[in-house]
CSV table of C-alpha atoms in Angstrom, one decimal:
chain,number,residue,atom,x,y,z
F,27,UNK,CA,0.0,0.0,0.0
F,28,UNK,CA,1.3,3.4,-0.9
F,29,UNK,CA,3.1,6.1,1.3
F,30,UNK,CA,1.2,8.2,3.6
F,31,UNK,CA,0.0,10.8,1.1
F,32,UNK,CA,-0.4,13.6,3.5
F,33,UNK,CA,3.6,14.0,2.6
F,34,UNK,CA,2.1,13.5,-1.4
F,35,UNK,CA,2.5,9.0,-0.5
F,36,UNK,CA,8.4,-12.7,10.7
F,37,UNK,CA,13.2,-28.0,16.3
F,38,UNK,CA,10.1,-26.9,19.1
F,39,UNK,CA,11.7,-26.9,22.0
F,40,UNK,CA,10.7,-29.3,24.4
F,41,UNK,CA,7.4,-28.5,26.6
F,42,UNK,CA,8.2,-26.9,29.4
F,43,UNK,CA,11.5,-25.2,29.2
F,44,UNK,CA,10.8,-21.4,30.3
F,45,UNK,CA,12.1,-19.0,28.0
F,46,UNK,CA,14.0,-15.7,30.1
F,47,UNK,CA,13.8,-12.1,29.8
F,48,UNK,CA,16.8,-9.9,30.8
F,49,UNK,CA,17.5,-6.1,30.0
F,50,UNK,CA,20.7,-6.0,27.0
F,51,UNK,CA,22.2,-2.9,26.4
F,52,UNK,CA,21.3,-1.4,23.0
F,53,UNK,CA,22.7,-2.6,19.7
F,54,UNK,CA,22.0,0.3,17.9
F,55,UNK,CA,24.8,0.9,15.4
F,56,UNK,CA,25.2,3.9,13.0
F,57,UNK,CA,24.3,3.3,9.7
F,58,UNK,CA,26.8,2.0,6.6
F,59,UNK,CA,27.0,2.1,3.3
F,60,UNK,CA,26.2,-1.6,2.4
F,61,UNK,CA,24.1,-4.3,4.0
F,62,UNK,CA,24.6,-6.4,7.3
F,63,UNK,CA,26.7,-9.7,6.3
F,64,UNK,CA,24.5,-12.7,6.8
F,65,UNK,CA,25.7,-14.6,9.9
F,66,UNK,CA,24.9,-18.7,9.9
F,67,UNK,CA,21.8,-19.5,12.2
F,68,UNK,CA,23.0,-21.1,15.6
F,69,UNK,CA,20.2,-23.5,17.4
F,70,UNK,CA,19.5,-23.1,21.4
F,71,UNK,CA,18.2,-24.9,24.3
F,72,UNK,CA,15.7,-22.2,24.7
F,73,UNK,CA,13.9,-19.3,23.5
F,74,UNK,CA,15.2,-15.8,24.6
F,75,UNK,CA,13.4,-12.0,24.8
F,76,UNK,CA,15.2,-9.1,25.8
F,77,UNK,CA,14.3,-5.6,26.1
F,78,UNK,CA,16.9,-2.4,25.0
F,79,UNK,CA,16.0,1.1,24.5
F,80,UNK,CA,15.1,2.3,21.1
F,81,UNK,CA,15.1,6.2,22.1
F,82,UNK,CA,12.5,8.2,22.5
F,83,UNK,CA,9.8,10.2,20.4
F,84,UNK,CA,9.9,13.5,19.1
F,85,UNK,CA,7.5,14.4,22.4
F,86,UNK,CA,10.2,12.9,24.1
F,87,UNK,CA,8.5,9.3,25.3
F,88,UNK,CA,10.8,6.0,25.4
F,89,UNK,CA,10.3,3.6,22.9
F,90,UNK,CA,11.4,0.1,23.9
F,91,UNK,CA,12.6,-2.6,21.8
F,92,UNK,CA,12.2,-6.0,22.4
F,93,UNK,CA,14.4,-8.5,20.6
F,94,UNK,CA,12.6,-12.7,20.3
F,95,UNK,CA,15.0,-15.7,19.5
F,96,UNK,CA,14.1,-19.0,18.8
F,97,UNK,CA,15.6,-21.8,19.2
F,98,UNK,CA,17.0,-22.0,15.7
F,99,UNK,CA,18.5,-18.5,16.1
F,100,UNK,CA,15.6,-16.7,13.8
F,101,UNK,CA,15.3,-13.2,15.4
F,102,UNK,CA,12.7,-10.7,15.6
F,103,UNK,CA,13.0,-7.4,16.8
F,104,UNK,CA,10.1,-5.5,17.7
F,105,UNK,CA,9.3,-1.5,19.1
F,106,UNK,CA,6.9,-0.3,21.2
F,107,UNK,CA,6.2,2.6,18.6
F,108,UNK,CA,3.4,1.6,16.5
F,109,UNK,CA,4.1,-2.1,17.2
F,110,UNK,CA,6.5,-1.7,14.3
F,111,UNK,CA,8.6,-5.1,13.4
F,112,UNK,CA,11.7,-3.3,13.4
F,113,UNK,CA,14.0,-6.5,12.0
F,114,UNK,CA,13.3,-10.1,11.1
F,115,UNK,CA,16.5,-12.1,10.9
F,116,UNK,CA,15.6,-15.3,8.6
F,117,UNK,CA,18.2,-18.4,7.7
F,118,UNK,CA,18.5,-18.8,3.8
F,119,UNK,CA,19.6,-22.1,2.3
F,120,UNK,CA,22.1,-22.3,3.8
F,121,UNK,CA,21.6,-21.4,7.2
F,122,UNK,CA,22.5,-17.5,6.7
F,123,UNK,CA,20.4,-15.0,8.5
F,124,UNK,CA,19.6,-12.0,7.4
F,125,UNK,CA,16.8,-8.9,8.0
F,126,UNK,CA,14.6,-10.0,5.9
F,127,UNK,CA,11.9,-6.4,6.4
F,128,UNK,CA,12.6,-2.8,5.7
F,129,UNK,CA,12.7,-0.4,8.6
F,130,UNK,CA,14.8,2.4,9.8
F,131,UNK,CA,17.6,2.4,13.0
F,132,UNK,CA,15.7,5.2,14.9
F,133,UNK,CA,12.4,6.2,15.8
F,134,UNK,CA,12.2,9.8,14.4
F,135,UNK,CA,12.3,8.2,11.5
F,136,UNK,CA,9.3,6.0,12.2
F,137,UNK,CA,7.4,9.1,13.6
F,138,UNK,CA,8.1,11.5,10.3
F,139,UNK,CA,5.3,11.8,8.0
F,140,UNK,CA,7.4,10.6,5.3
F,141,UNK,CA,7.5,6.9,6.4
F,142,UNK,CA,5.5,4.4,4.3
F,143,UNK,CA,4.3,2.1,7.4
F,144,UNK,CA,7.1,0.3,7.9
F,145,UNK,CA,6.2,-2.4,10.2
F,146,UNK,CA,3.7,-1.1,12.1
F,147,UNK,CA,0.5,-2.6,13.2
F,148,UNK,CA,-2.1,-1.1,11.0
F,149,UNK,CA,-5.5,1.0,12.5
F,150,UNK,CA,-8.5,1.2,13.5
F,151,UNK,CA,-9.4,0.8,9.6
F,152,UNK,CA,-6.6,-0.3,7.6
F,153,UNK,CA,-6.4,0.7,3.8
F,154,UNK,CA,-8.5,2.8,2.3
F,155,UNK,CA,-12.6,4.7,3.5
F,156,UNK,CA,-13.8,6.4,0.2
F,157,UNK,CA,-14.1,9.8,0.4
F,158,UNK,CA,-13.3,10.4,4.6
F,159,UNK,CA,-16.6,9.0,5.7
F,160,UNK,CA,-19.1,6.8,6.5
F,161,UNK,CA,-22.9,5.7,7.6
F,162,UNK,CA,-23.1,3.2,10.6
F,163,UNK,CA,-26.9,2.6,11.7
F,164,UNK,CA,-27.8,6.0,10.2
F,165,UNK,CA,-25.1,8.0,11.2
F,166,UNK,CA,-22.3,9.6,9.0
F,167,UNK,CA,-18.9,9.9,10.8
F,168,UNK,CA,-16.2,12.4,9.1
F,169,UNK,CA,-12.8,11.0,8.9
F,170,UNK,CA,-9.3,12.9,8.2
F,171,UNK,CA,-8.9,12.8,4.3
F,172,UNK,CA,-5.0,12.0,4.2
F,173,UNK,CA,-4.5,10.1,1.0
F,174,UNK,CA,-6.0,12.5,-1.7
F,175,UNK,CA,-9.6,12.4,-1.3
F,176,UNK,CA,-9.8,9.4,0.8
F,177,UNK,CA,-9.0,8.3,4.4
F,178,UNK,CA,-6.0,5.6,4.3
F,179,UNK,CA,-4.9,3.3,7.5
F,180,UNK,CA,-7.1,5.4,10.0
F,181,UNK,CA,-6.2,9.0,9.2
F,182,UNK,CA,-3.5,11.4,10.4
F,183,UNK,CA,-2.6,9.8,13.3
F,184,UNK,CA,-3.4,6.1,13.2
F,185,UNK,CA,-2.3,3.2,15.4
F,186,UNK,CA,1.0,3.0,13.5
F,187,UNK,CA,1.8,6.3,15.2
F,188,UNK,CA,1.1,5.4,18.6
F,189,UNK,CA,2.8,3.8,21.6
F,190,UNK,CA,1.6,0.7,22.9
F,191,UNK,CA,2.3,-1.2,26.0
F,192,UNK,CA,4.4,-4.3,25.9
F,193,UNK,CA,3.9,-7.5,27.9
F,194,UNK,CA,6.4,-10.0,27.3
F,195,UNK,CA,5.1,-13.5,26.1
F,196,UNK,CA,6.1,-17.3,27.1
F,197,UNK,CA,4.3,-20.3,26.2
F,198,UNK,CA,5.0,-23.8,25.5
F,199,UNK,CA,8.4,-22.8,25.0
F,200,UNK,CA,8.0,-20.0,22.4
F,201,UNK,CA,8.2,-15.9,23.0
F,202,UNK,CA,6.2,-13.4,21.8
F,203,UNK,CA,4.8,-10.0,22.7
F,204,UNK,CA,1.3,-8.9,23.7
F,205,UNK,CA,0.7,-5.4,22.6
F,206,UNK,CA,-2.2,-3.3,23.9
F,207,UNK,CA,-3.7,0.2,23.6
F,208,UNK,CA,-7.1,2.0,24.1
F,209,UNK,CA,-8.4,4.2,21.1
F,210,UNK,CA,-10.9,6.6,22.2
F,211,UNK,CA,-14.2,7.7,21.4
F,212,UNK,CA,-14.1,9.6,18.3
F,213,UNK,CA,-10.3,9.5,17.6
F,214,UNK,CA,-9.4,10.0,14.2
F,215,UNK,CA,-13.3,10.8,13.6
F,216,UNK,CA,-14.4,6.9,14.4
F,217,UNK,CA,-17.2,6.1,17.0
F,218,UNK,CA,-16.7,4.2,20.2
F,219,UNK,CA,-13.7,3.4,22.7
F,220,UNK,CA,-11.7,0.7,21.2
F,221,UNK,CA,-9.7,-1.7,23.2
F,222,UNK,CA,-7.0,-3.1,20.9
F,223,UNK,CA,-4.7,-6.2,21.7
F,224,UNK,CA,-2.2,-7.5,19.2
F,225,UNK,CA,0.1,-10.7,19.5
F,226,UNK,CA,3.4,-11.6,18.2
F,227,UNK,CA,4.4,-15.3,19.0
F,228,UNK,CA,7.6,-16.6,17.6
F,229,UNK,CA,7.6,-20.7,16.8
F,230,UNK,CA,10.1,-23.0,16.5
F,231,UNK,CA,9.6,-23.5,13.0
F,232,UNK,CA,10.9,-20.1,11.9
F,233,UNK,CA,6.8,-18.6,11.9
F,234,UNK,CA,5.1,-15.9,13.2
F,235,UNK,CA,2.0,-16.0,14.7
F,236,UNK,CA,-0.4,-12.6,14.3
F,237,UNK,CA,-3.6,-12.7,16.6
F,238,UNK,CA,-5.5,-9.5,16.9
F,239,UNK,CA,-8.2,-9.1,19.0
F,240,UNK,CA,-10.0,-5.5,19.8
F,241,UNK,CA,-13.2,-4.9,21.9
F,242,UNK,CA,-15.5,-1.3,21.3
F,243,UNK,CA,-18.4,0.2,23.7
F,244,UNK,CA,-20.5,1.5,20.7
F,245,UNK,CA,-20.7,0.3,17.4
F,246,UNK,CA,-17.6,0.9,15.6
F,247,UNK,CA,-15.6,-0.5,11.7
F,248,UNK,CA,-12.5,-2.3,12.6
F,249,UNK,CA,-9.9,-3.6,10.0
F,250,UNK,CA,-6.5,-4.1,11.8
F,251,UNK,CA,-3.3,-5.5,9.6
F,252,UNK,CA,0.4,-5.8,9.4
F,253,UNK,CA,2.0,-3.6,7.2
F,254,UNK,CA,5.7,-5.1,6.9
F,255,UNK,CA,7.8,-4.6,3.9
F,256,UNK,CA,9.1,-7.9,2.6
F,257,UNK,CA,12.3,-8.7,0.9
F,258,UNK,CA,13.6,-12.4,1.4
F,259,UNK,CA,17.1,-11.5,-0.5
F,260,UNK,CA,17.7,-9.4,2.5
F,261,UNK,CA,16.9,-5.6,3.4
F,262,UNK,CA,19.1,-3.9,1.2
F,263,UNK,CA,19.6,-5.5,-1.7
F,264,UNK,CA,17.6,-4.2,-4.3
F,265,UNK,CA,14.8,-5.0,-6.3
F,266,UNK,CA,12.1,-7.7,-5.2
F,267,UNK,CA,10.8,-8.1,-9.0
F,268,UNK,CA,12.4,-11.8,-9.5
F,269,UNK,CA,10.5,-12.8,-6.2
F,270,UNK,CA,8.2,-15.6,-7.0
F,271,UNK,CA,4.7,-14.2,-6.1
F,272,UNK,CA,1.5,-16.8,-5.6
F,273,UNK,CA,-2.0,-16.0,-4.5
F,274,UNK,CA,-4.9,-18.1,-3.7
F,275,UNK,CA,-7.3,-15.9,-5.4
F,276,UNK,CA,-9.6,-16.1,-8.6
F,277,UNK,CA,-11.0,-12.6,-8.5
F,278,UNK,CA,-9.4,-9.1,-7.3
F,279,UNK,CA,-11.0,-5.7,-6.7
F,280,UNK,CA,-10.4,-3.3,-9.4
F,281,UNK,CA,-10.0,0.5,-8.0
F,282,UNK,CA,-10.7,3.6,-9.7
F,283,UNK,CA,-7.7,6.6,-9.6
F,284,UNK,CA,-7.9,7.2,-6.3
F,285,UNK,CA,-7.6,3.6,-5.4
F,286,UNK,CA,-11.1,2.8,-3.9
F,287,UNK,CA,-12.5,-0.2,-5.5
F,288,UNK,CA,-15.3,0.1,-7.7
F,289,UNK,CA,-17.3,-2.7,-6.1
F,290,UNK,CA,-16.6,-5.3,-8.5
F,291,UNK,CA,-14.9,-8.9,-8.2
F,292,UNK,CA,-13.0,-9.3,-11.1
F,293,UNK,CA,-11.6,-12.6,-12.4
F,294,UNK,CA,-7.6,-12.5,-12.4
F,295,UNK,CA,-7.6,-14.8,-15.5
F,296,UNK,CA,-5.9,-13.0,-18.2
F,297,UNK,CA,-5.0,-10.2,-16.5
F,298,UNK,CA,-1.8,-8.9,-14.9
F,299,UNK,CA,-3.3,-9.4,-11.5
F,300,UNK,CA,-3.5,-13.7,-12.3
F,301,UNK,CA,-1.2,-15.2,-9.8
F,302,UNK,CA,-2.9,-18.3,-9.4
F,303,UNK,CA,0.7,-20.1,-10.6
F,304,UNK,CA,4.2,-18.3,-8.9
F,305,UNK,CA,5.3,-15.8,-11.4
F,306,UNK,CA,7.9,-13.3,-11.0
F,307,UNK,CA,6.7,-9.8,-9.3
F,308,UNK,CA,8.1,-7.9,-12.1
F,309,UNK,CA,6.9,-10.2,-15.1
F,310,UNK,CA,3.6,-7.9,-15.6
F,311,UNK,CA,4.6,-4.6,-13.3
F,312,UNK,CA,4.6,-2.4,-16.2
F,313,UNK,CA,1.5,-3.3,-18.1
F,314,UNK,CA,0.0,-0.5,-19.4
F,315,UNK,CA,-3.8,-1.6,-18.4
F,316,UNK,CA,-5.2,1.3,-16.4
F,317,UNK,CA,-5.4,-0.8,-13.0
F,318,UNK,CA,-1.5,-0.8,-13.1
F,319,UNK,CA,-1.4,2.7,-14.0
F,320,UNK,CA,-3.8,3.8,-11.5
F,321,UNK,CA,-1.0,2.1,-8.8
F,322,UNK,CA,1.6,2.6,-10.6
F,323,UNK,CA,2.2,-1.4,-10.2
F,324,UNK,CA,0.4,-3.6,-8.0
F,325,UNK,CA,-1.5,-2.1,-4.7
F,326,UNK,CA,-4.8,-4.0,-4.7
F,327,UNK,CA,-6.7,-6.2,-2.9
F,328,UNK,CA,-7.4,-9.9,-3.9
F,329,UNK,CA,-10.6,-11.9,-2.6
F,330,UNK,CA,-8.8,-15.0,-1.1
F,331,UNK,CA,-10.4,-18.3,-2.6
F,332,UNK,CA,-11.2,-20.1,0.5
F,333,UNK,CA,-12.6,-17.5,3.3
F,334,UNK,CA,-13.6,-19.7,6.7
F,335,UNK,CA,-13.4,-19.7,10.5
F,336,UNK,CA,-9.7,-21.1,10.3
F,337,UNK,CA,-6.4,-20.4,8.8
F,338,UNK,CA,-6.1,-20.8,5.4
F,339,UNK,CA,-3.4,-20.1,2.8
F,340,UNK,CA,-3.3,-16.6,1.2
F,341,UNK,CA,0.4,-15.8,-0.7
F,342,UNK,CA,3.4,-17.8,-1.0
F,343,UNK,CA,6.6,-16.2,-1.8
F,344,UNK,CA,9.9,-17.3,-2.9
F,345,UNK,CA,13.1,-15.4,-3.7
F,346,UNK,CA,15.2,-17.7,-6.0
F,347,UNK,CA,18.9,-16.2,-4.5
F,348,UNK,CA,18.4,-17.1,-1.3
F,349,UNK,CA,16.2,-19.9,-1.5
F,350,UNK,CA,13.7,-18.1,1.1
F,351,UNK,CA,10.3,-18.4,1.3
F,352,UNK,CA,7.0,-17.2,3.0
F,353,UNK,CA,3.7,-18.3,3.1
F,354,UNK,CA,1.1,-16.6,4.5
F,355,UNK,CA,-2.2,-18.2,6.0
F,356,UNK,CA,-5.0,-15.8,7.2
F,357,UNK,CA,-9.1,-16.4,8.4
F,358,UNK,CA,-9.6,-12.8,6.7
F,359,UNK,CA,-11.1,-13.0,3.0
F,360,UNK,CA,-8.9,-10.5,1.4
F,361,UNK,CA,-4.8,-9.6,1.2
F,362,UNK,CA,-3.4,-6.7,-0.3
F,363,UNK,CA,-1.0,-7.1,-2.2
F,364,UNK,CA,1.4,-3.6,-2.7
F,365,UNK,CA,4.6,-3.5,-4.8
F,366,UNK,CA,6.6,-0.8,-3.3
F,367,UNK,CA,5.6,1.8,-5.9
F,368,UNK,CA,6.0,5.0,-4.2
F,369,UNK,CA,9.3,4.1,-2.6
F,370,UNK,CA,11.3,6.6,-4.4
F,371,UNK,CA,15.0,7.0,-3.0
F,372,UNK,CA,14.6,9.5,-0.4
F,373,UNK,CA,14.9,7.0,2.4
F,374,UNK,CA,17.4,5.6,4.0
F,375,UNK,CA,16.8,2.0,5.2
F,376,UNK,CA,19.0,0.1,8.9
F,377,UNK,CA,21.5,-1.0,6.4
F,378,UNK,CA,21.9,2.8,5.6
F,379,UNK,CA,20.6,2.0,1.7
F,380,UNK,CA,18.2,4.1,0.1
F,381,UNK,CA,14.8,2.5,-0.6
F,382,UNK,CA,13.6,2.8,-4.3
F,383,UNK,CA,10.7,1.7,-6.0
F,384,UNK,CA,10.2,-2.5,-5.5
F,385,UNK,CA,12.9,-2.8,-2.8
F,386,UNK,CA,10.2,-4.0,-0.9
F,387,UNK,CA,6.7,-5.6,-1.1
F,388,UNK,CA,3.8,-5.9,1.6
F,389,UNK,CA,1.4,-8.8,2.0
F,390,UNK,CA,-1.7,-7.8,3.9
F,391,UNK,CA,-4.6,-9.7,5.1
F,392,UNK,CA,-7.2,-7.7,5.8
F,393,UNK,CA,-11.1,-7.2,4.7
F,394,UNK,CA,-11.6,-5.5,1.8
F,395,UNK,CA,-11.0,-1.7,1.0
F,396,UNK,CA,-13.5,0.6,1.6
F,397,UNK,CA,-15.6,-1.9,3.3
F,398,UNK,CA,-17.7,0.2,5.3
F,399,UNK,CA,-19.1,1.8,2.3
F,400,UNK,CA,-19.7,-1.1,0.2
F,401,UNK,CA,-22.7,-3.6,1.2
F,402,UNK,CA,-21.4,-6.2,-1.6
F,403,UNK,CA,-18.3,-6.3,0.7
F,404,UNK,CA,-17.5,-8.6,4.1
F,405,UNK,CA,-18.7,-6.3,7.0
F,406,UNK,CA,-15.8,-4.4,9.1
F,407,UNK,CA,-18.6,-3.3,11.7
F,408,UNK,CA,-17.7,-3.8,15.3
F,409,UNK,CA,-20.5,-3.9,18.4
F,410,UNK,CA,-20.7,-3.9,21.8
F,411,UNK,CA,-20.6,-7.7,23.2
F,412,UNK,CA,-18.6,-9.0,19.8
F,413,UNK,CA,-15.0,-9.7,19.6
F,414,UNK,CA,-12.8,-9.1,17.1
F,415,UNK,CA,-10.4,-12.2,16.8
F,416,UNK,CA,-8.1,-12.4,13.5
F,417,UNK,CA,-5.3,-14.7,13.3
F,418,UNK,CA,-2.6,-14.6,10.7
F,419,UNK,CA,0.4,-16.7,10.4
F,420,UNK,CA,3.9,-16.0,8.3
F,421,UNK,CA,5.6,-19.0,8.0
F,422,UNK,CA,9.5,-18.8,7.0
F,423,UNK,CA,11.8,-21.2,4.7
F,424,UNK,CA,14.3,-21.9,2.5
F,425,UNK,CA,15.1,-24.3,-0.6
C-alpha cells in the first residue's frame, strides 16, 4: 500500500523449558554504506526476549525494543512505537540470517510523516474509507482525508503512530509480545472506545504467529493488519521483481484513480493481477492496463479463494537467491498485495541503503477496502458484546 500521502505518498523446543527475559544494552549501530553480512543461524536450548531502549519520540516518550530468538537462532525485533517489526532475521539455504523487512535504525524516522508504514500494526481501519466518511446505523462519521480524497490506515494519526504497552510472552516454549492500547471515542473521527490487543508469538519453526483481537463500547468499523515490507534476498539489496509471487485468489477488486475499489470482483484470468501459478513480481509490473497505471504497479486487494473460520493459505513467496520463502495463512477474505511503488529513493533503510521503488513488497490480510461503504463487501462493523479475533500466520523457509 502506498506512502502516507499527507507527505504527497516474521526444532520446538521441548514442553516446558521457560524462555527468560533480561534487560541488554542497545545494539543500535550507525548506519553503513552496504548491508549487514549474513551470519549462519545457531540452534539453542531455549527461547530468549530481551528488552533495550530504542530512544525516545519526538515528544520525548521512550520507545522500547524488544528482541525474540528461537531456538534455531531466527530473530525478531520488535518496538513499542506503533508495534512496528523493526528487524526479522531469517536463515536462507544455507543457514544464513539476514533482515529480511525494511525499517529504519531510529524512531524519528518511524514518527516522520514521510515513512510508508514500515512495520507497524495497522489502525483502526486499515487501507482505504472512500471519500473520509461513512454511515453506521444511520449515522455519517467524518474521517481525516489524508491520502488525496480518501481516508488511508485510519487517518492522520493512526495506530501505526502510537505507543503501545508491551507485555512480554512465554508459552510452551516460544516468546512473543502482547501489545495493547485504548483508542478513544471519536479519535481520528471513528465512533466508540476501542480496546486493541495484538500478539506476536515466535515458533520454533521459523513462523510468526499474528492474533489481533479489539473490543468497542458502541458500534464501531475495525480492519487491523500488518504492514511489513518484505524482501527475502535481505533488506538492502535491491529489487524484489524476481521474487516468485502466488496467490490463492480467482477474483481481485479493481479500484478507480484514487484507489477505492469500484465494487466489483473481477476474475484475475488473463490479467496482470493472475497469480494463481508463482510468477515473478516484475513479469507484468509495467503493463499498461489502467489498473496498473492507477498504482503505478500492484497495490490492490485480492478476494482470497477459500474465506472460513480457520487459517487458510493466502500468498506464497519465494526469492530464487536465497532460496527463502514465506507463506502466509490468514481467516480474513482478502490480502493486499502492494509492490513498493511509491518508494522513491529519499529514504534511507538500517542498512543505511536508500529505498527505491520495489525494494520491498507488503502482503496484507485484511477485509476489503472501503468496506464500510460497500454492502457487496465482508462487513468491518464492530458492536458492543462482539470480539474481534483475527489470526494470521507467516511461516518462513528456504530451498
Amino acid at each position: 500500500m502506498s506512502a502516507r500521502a499527507r507527505v504527497a505518498l516474521a526444532a520446538t523446543v521441548a514442553a516446558g523449558l521457560a524462555a527468560s527475559i533480561a534487560p541488554a544494552p542497545s545494539t543500535a549501530a550507525p548506519a553503513s554504506s552496504a548491508p549487514a553480512a549474513a551470519v549462519k543461524a545457531a540452534t539453542a536450548e531455549r527461547a530468549t526476549i530481551r528488552k533495550d531502549s530504542f530512544g525516545r519520540t519526538p515528544g520525548g516518550r521512550q520507545v522500547d525494543r524488544y528482541t525474540l530468538t528461537n531456538t534455531r537462532g531466527m530473530v525478531m525485533k520488535v518496538i513499542t512505537f506503533g508495534g512496528v517489526i523493526q528487524k526479522l532475521r531469517v536463515p536462507d539455504r544455507d543457514g544464513k540470517l539476514r533482515n529480511v523487512v525494511l525499517g529504519f535504525d531510529n524512531v524519528a524516522d518511524y514518527a516522520a510523516d514521510t515513512d510508508p508504514y514500515f512495520g507497524s500494526i495497522i489502525g483502526r481501519y486499515g487501507n482505504r474509507i472512500a471519500g473520509g466518511e461513512f454511515t453506521l446505523d444511520g449515522e455519517t462519521y467524518t474521517l481525516p482525508k489524508n491520502n488525496g480524497p480518501n481516508t488511508l490506515h485510519g487517518g492522520n494519526r493512526g495506530f501505526d503512530d502510537r505507543l503501545w504497552r508491551a507485555d512480554p510472552v512465554r508459552r510452551n516454549g516460544k516468546v512473543g509480545l502482547a501489545l495493547r492500547l485504548t483508542s478513544r471515542d471519536g479519535e481520528q473521527g471513528f465512533p466508540g472506545r476501542l480496546r486493541v490487543k495484538v500478539t506476536y508469538l515466535l515458533r520454533n519453526d521459523n513462523s510468526v504467529k499474528i492474533r489481533y483481537k479489539a473490543r468497542t463500547d458502541e458500534p464501531t468499523v475495525v480492519n487491523l493488519t500488518q504492514h511489513s515490507y518484505f524482501n527475502l534476498q535481505g533488506e538492502g539489496s535491491g529489487s524484489i521483481y524476481d521474487h516468485r509471487l502466488k496467490i490463492a485468489a480467482n477474483r481481485f477488486t479493481p479500484v478507480d484513480a484514487t484507489l477505492i475499489p469500484t465494487g466489483q470482483r473481477r476474475k484475475v484470468a488473463g490479467t496482470p493481477f493472475d497469480f494463481r501459478q508463482a510468477k515473478p513480481i516484475g513479469r507484468d509490473i509495467r503493463d499498461a492496463t489502467r489498473q496498473i497505471l492507477f498504482g503505478q504497479g500492484f497495490d490492490h486487494n485480492w478476494v482470497l479463494r477459500d474465506p472460513g473460520p480457520d487459517l487458510h493459505l493466502a500468498a506464497s513467496l519465494r526469492d530464487p537467491s536465497s532460496g527463502r520463502t514465506l507463506k502466509i495463512l490468514t481467516e480474513e477474505p482478502g490480502i493486499q498485495f502492494y509492490s513498493g511503488n511509491f518508494l522513491d529513493g529519499t529514504l534511507v533503510g538500517t542498512s543505511g541503503t536508500v529505498y527505491r521503488q520495489g525494494d520491498g513488497l507488503a502482503l496484507e490480510t485484511q477485509h476489503f477496502p472501503d468496506s464500510p461503504n460497500q454492502p457487496g463487501f465482508p462487513s468491518t462493523v464492530l458492536r458492543p458484546g462482539d470480539v474481534y479475533d483475527t489470526r494470521t500466520v507467516w511461516e518462513f523457509g528456504a530451498r
